[in-house]
PDB file of C-alpha atoms and ligand atoms in Angstrom:
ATOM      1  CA  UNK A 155     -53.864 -82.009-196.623  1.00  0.00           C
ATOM      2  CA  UNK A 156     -50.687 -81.097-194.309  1.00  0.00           C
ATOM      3  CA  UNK A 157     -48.319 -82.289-197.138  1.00  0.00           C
ATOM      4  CA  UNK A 158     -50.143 -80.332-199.493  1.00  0.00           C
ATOM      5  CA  UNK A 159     -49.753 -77.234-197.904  1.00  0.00           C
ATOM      6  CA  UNK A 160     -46.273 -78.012-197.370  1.00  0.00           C
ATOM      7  CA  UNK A 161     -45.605 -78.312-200.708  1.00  0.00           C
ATOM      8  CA  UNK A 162     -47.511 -75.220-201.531  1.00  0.00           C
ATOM      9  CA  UNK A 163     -45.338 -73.288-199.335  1.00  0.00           C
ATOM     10  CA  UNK A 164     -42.550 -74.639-201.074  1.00  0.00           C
ATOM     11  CA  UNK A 165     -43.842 -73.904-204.553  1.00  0.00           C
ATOM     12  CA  UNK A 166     -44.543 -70.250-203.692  1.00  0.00           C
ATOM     13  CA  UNK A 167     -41.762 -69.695-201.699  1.00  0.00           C
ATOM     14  CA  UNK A 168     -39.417 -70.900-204.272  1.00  0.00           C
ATOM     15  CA  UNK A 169     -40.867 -69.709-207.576  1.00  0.00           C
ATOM     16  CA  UNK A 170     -38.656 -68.195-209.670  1.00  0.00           C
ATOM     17  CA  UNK A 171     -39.431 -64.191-210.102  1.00  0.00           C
ATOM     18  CA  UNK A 172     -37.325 -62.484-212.573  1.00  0.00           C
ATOM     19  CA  UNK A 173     -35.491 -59.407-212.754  1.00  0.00           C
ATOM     20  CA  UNK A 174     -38.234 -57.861-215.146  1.00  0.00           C
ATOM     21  CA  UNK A 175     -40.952 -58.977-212.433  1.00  0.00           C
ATOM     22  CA  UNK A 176     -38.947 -57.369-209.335  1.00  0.00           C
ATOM     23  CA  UNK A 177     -38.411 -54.495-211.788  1.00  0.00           C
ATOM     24  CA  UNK A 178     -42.243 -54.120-211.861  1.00  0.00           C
ATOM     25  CA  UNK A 179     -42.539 -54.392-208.279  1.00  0.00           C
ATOM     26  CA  UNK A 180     -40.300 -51.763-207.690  1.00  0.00           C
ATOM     27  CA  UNK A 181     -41.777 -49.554-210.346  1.00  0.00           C
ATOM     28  CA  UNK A 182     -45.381 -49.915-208.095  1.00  0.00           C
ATOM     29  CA  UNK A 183     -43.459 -49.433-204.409  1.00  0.00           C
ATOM     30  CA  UNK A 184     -42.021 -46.270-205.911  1.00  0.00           C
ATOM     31  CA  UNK A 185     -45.045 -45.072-206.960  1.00  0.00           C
ATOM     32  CA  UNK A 186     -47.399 -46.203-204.257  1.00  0.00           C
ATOM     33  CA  UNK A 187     -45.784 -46.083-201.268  1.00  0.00           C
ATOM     34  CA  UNK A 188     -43.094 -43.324-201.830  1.00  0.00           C
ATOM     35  CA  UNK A 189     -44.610 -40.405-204.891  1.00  0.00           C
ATOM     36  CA  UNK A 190     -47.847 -40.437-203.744  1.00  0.00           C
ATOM     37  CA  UNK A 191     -46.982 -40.389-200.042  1.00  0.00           C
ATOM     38  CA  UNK A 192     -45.259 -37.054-201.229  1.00  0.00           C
ATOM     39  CA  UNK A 193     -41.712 -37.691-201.866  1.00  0.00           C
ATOM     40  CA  UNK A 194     -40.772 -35.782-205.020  1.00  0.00           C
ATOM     41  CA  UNK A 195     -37.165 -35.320-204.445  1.00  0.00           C
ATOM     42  CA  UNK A 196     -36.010 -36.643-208.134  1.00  0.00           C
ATOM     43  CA  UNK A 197     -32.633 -37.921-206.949  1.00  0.00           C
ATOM     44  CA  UNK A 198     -34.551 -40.070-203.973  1.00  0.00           C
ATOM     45  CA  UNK A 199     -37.047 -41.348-206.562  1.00  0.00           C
ATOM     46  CA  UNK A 200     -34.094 -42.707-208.907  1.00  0.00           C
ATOM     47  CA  UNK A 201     -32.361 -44.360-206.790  1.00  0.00           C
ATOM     48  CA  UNK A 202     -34.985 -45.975-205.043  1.00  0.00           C
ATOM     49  CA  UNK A 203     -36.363 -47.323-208.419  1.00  0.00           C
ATOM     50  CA  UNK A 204     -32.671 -48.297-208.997  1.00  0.00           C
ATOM     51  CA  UNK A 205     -30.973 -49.952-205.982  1.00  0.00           C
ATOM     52  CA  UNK A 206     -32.811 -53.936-205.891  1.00  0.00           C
ATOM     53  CA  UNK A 207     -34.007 -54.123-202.262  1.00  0.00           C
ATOM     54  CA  UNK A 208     -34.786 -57.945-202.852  1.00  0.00           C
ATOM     55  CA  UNK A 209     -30.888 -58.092-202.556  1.00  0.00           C
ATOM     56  CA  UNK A 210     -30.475 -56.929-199.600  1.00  0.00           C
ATOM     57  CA  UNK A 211     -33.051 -59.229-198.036  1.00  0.00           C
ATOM     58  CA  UNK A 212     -32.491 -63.384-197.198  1.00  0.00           C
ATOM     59  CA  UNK A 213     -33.598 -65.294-200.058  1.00  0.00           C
ATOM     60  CA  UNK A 214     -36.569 -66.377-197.718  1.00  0.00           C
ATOM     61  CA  UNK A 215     -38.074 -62.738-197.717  1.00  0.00           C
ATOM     62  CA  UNK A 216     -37.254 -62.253-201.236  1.00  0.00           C
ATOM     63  CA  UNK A 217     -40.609 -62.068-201.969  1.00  0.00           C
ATOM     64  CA  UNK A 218     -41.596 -59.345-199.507  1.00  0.00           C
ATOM     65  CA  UNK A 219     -38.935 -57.419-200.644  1.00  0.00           C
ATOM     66  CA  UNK A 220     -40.903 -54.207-201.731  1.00  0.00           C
ATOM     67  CA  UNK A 221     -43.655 -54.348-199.625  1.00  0.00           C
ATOM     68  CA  UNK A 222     -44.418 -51.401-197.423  1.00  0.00           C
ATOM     69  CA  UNK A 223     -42.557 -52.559-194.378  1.00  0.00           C
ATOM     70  CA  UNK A 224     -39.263 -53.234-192.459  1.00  0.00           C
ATOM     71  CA  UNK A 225     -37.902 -56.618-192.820  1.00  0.00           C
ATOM     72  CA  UNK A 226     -36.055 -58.199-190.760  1.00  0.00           C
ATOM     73  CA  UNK A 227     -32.364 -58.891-191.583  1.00  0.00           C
ATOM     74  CA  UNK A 228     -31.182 -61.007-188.259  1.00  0.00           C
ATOM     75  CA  UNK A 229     -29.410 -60.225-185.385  1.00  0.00           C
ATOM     76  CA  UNK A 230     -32.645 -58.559-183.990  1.00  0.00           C
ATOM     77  CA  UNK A 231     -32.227 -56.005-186.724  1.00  0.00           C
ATOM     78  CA  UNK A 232     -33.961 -54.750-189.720  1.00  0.00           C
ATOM     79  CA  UNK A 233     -34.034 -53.270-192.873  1.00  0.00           C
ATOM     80  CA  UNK A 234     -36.216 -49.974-192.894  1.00  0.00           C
ATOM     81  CA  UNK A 235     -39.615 -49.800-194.374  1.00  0.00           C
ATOM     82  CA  UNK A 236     -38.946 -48.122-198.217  1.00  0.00           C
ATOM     83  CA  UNK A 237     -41.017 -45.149-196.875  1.00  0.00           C
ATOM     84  CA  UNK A 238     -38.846 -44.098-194.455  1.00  0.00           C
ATOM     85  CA  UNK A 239     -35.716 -44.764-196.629  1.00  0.00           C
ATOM     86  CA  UNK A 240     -36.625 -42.452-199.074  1.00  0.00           C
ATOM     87  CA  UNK A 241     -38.350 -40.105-196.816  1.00  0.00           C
ATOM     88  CA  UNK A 242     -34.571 -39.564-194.772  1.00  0.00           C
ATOM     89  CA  UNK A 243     -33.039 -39.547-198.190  1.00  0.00           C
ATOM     90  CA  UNK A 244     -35.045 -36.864-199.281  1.00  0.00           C
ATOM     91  CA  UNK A 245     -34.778 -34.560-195.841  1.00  0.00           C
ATOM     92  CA  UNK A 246     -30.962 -34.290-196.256  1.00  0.00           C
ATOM     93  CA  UNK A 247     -30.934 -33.309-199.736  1.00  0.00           C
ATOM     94  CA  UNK A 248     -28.034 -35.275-201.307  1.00  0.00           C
ATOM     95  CA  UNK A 249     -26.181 -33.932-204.103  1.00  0.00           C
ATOM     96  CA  UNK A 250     -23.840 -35.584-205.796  1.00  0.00           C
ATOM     97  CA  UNK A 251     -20.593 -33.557-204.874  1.00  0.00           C
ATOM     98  CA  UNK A 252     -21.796 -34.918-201.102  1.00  0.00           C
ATOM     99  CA  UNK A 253     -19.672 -37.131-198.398  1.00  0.00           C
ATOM    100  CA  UNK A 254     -22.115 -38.942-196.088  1.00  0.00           C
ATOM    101  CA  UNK A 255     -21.989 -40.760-192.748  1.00  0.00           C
ATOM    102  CA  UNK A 256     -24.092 -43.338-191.973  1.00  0.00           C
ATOM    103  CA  UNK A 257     -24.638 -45.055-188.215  1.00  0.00           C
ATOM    104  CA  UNK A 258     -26.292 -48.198-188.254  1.00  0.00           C
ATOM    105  CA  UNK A 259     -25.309 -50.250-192.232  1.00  0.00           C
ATOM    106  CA  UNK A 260     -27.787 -53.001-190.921  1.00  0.00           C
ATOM    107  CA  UNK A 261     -28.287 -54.278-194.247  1.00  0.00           C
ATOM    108  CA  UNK A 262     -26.689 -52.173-196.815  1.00  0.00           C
ATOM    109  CA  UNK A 263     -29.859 -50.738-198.205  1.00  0.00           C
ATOM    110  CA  UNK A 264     -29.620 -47.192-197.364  1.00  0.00           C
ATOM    111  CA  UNK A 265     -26.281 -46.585-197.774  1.00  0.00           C
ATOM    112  CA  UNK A 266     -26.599 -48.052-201.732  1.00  0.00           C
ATOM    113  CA  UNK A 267     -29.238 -45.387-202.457  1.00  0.00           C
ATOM    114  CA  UNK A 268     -26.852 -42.793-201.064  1.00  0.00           C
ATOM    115  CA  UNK A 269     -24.148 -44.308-203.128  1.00  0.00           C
ATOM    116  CA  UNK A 270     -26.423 -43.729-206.263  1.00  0.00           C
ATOM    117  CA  UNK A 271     -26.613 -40.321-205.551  1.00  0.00           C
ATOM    118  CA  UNK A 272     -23.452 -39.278-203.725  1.00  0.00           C
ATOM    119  CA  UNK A 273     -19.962 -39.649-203.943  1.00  0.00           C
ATOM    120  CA  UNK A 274     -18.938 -41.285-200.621  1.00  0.00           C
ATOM    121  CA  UNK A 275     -20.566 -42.552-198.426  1.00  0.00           C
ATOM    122  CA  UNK A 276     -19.284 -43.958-194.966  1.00  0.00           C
ATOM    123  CA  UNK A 277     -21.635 -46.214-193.091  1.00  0.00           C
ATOM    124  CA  UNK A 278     -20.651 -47.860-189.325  1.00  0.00           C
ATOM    125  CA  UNK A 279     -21.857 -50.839-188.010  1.00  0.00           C
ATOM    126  CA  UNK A 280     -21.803 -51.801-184.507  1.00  0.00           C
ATOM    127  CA  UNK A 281     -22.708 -56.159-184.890  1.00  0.00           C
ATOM    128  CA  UNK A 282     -19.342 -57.194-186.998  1.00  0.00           C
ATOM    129  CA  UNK A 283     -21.028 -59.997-188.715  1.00  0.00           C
ATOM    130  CA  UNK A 284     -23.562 -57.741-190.353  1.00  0.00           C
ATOM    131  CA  UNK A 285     -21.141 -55.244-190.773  1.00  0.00           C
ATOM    132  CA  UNK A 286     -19.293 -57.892-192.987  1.00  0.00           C
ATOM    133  CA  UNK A 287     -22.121 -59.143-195.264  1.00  0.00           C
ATOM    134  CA  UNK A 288     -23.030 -55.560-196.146  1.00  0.00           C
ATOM    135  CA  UNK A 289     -19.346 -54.895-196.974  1.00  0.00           C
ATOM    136  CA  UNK A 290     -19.936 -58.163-199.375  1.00  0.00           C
ATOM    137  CA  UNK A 291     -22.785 -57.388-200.732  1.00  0.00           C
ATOM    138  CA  UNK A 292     -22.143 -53.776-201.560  1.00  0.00           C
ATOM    139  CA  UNK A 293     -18.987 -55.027-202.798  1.00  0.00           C
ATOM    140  CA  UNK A 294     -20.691 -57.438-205.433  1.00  0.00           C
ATOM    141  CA  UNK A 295     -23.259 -54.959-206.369  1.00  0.00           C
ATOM    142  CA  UNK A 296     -20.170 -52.615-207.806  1.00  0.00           C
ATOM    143  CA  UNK A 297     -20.724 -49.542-204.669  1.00  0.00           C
ATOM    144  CA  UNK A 298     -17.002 -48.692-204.539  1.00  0.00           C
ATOM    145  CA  UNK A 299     -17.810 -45.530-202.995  1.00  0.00           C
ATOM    146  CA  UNK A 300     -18.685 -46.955-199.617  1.00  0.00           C
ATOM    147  CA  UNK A 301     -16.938 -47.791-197.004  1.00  0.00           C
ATOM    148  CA  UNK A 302     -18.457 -50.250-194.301  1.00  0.00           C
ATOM    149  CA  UNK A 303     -16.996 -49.683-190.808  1.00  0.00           C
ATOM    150  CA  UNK A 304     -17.522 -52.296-187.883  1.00  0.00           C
ATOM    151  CA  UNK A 305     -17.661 -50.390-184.635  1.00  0.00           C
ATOM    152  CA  UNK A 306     -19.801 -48.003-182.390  1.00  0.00           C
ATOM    153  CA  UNK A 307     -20.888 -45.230-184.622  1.00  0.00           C
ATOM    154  CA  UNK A 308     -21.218 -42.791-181.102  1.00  0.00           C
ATOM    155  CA  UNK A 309     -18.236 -41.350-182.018  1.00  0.00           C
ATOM    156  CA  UNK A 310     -18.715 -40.559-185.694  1.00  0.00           C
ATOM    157  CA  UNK A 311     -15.669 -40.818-188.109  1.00  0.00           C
ATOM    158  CA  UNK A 312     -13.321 -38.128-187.354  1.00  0.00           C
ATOM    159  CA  UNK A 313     -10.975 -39.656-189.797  1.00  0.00           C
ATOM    160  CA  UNK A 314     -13.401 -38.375-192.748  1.00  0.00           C
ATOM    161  CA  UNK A 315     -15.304 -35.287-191.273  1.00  0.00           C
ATOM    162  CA  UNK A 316     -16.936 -33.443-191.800  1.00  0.00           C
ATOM    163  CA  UNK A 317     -20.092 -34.324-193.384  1.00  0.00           C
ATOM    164  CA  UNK A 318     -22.215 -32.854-195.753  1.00  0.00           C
ATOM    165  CA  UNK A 319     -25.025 -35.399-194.435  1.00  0.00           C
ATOM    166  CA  UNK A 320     -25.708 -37.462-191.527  1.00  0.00           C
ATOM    167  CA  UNK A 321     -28.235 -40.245-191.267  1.00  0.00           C
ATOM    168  CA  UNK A 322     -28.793 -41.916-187.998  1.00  0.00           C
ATOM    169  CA  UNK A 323     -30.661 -45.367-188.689  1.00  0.00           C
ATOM    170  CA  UNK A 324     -30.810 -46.481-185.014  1.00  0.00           C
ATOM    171  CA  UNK A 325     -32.843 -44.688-181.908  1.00  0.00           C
ATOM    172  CA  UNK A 326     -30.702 -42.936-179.625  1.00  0.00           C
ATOM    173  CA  UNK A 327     -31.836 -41.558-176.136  1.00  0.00           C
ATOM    174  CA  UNK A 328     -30.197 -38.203-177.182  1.00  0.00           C
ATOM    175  CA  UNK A 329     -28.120 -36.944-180.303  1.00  0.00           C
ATOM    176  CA  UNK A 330     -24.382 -38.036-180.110  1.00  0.00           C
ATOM    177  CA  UNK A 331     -22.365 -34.189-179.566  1.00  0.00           C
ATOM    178  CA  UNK A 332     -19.810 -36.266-181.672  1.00  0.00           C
ATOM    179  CA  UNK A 333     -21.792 -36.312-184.615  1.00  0.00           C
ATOM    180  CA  UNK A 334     -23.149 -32.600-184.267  1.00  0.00           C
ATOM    181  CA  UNK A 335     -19.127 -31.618-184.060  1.00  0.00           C
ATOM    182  CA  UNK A 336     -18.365 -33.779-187.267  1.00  0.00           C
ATOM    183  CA  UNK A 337     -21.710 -32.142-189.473  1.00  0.00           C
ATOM    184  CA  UNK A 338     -20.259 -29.633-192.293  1.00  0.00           C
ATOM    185  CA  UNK A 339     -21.645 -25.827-191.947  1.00  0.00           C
ATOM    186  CA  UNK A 340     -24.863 -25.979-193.756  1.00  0.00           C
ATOM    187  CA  UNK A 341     -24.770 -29.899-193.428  1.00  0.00           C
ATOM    188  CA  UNK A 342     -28.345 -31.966-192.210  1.00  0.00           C
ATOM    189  CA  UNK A 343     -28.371 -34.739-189.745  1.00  0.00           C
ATOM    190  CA  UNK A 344     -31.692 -36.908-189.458  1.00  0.00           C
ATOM    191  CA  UNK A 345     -32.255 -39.139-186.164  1.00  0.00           C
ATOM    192  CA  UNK A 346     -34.374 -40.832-184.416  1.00  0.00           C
ATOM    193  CA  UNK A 347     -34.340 -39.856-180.680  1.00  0.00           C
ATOM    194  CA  UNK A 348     -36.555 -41.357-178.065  1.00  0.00           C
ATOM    195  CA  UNK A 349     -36.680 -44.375-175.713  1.00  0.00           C
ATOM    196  CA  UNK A 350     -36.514 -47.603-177.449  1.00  0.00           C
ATOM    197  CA  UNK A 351     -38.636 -49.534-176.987  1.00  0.00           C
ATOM    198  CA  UNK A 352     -41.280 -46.761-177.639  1.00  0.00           C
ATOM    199  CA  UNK A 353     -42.152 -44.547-180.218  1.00  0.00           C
ATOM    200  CA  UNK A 354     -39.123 -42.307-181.139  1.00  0.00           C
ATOM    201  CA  UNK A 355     -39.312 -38.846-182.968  1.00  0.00           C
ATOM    202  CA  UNK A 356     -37.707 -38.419-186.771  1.00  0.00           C
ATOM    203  CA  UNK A 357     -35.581 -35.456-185.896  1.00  0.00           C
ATOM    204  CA  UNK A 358     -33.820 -32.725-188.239  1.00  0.00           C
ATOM    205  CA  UNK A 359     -30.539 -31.178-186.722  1.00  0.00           C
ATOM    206  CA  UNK A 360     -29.234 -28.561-188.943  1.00  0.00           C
ATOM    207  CA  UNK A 361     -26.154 -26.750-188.537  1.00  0.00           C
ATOM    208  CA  UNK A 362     -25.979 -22.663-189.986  1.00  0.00           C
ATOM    209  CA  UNK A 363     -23.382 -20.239-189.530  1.00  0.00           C
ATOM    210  CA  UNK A 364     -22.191 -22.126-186.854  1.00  0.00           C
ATOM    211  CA  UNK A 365     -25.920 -22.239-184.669  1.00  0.00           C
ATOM    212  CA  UNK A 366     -27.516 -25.797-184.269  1.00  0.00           C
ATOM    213  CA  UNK A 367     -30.843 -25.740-184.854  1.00  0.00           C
ATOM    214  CA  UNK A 368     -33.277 -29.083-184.193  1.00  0.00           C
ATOM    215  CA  UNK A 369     -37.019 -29.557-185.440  1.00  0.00           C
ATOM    216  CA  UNK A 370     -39.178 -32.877-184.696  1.00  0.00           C
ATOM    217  CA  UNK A 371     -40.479 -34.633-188.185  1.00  0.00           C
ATOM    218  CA  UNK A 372     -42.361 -37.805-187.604  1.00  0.00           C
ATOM    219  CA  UNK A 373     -43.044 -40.431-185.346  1.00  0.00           C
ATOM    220  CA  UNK A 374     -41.155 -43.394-186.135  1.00  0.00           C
ATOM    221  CA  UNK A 375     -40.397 -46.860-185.049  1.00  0.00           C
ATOM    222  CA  UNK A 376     -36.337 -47.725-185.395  1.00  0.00           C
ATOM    223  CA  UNK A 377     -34.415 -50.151-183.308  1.00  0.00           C
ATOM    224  CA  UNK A 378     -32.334 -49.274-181.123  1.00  0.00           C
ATOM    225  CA  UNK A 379     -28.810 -47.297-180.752  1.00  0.00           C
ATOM    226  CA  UNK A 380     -26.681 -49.565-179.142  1.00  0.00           C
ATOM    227  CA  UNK A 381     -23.194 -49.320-177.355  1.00  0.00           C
ATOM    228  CA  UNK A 382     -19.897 -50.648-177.276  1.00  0.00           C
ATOM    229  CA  UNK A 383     -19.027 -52.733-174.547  1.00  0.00           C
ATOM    230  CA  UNK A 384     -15.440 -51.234-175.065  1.00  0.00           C
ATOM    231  CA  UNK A 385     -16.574 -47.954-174.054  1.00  0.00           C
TER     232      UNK A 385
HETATM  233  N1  LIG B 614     -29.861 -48.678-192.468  1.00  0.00           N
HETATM  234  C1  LIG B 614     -30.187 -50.094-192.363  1.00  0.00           C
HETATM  235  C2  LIG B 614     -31.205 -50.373-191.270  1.00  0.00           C
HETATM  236  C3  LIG B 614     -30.483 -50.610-190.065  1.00  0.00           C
HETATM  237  S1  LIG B 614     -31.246 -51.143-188.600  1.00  0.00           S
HETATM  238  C4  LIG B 614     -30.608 -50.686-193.668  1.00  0.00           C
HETATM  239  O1  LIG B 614     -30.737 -49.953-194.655  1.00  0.00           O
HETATM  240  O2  LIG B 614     -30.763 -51.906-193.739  1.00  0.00           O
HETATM  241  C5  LIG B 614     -30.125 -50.317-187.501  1.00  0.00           C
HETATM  242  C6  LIG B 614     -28.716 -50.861-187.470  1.00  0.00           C
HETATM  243  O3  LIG B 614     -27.988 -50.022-186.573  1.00  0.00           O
HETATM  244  C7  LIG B 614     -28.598 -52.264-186.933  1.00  0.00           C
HETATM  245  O4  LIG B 614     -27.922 -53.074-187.849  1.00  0.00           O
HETATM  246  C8  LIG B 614     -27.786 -52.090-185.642  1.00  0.00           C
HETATM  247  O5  LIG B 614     -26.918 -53.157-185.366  1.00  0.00           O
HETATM  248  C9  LIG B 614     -27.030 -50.810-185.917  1.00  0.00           C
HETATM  249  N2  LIG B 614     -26.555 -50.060-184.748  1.00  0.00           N
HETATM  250  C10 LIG B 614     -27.165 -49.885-183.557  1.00  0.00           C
HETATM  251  N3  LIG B 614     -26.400 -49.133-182.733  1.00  0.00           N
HETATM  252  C11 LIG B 614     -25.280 -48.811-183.437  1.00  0.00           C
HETATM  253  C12 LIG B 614     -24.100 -48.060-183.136  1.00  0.00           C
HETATM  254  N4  LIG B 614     -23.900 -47.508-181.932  1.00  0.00           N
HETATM  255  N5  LIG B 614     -23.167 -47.916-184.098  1.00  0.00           N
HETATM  256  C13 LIG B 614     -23.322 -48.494-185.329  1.00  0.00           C
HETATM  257  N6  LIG B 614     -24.402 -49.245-185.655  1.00  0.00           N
HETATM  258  C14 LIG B 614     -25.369 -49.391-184.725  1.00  0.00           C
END
């Protein structure tokens, strides 16, 4: 009986699915999970039926890929739930003439359906090593218009500001002033703010003729912002 199971766990664990089946999958997460939970944002929707989120996974949770949760990538980390992907994609309203930032690559995930709709995207990662296979991986999957950065992403990128967008994947205690300085006028930044290990509020920080303005969006579940030891 135990070597049955065993092997059962192999089978299904190691059956071949093909593109054309995680094609399908992905067809039914966008339309369950993301249209119908109200994201209509056209841009979002592509790329989220585009970008192959069993990629970005270990083989082992291949098959979980598009189900309607966060995954977890190692490290302690994880890749968001789809949901809240697309629902951040949709909040800053990418256009394709756009340069994002990104804090927190994790990954790769979010910053590929940015690249599908934007023309650069920068995306920092604080743990080097999965800073590295997101570099890789968005390599291999052709995204040469992002950059992965290994380091604290506190500070922002001065190097490349401003930004037309800023996405936050991480839950800071309070909203880096670095990354309000380095937001374009008229630019968006979403972020989760709130104590870690607790739920955090989706926030919207908008920047207009110069004023900041700040409205909560959601509760939400992220891990947390960490810090260099350097600093
Ligand atoms: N956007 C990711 C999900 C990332 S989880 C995806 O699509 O897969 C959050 C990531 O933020 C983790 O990888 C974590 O290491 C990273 N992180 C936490 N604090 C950071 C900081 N100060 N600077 C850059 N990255 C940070």
């Amino acid at each position: 009986m135990k070597y049955l199971y065993i092997i059962l766990t192999i089978l299904i664990f190691s059956w071949p699915t093909n593109a054309q089946d995680y094609k399908q999958r992905r067809e039914k997460m966008v339309d369950k999970q993301i249209y119908k939970r109200g994201i209509k944002h056209a841009n979002t929707l592509d790329a989220l039926r585009k970008v192959e989120r069993h990629l970005f996974v270990s083989p082992r949770y291949k098959h979980m890929a598009y189900n309607d949760g966060p995954l977890s990538i190692g490290y302690g980390q994880t890749i968001s739930q789809p949901y809240i992907v697309a629902y951040m994609t949709q909040i800053i309203d990418p256009k394709p003439e756009h340069k994002i930032l990104e804090i927190g690559t994790g990954s790769g995930y979010q910053a590929a359906i940015l690249a599908e709709i934007v023309d650069e995207v920068y995306t920092i990662e604080i743990i080097p090593e999965l800073g590295e296979i997101a570099s890789e991986r968005l390599k291999k999957l052709g995204y040469d218009n992002v950059a992965v950065i290994k380091g604290d992403g506190y500070y922002g990128l001065l190097e490349h500001a401003p930004f037309d967008a800023i996405v936050v994947t991480a839950a800071a205690e309070h909203i880096p002033p670095s990354l309000i300085q380095q937001l374009k006028e008229g630019g968006k930044m979403v972020i989760p703010v709130g104590s870690p290990f607790l739920v955090q509020t989706l926030m919207l920080v908008e920047k207009k003729r110069g004023k900041i303005s700040t409205s909560s969006l959601m509760p939400v579940r992220f891990v947390p912002f960490t810090r260099s030891q350097k600093q």
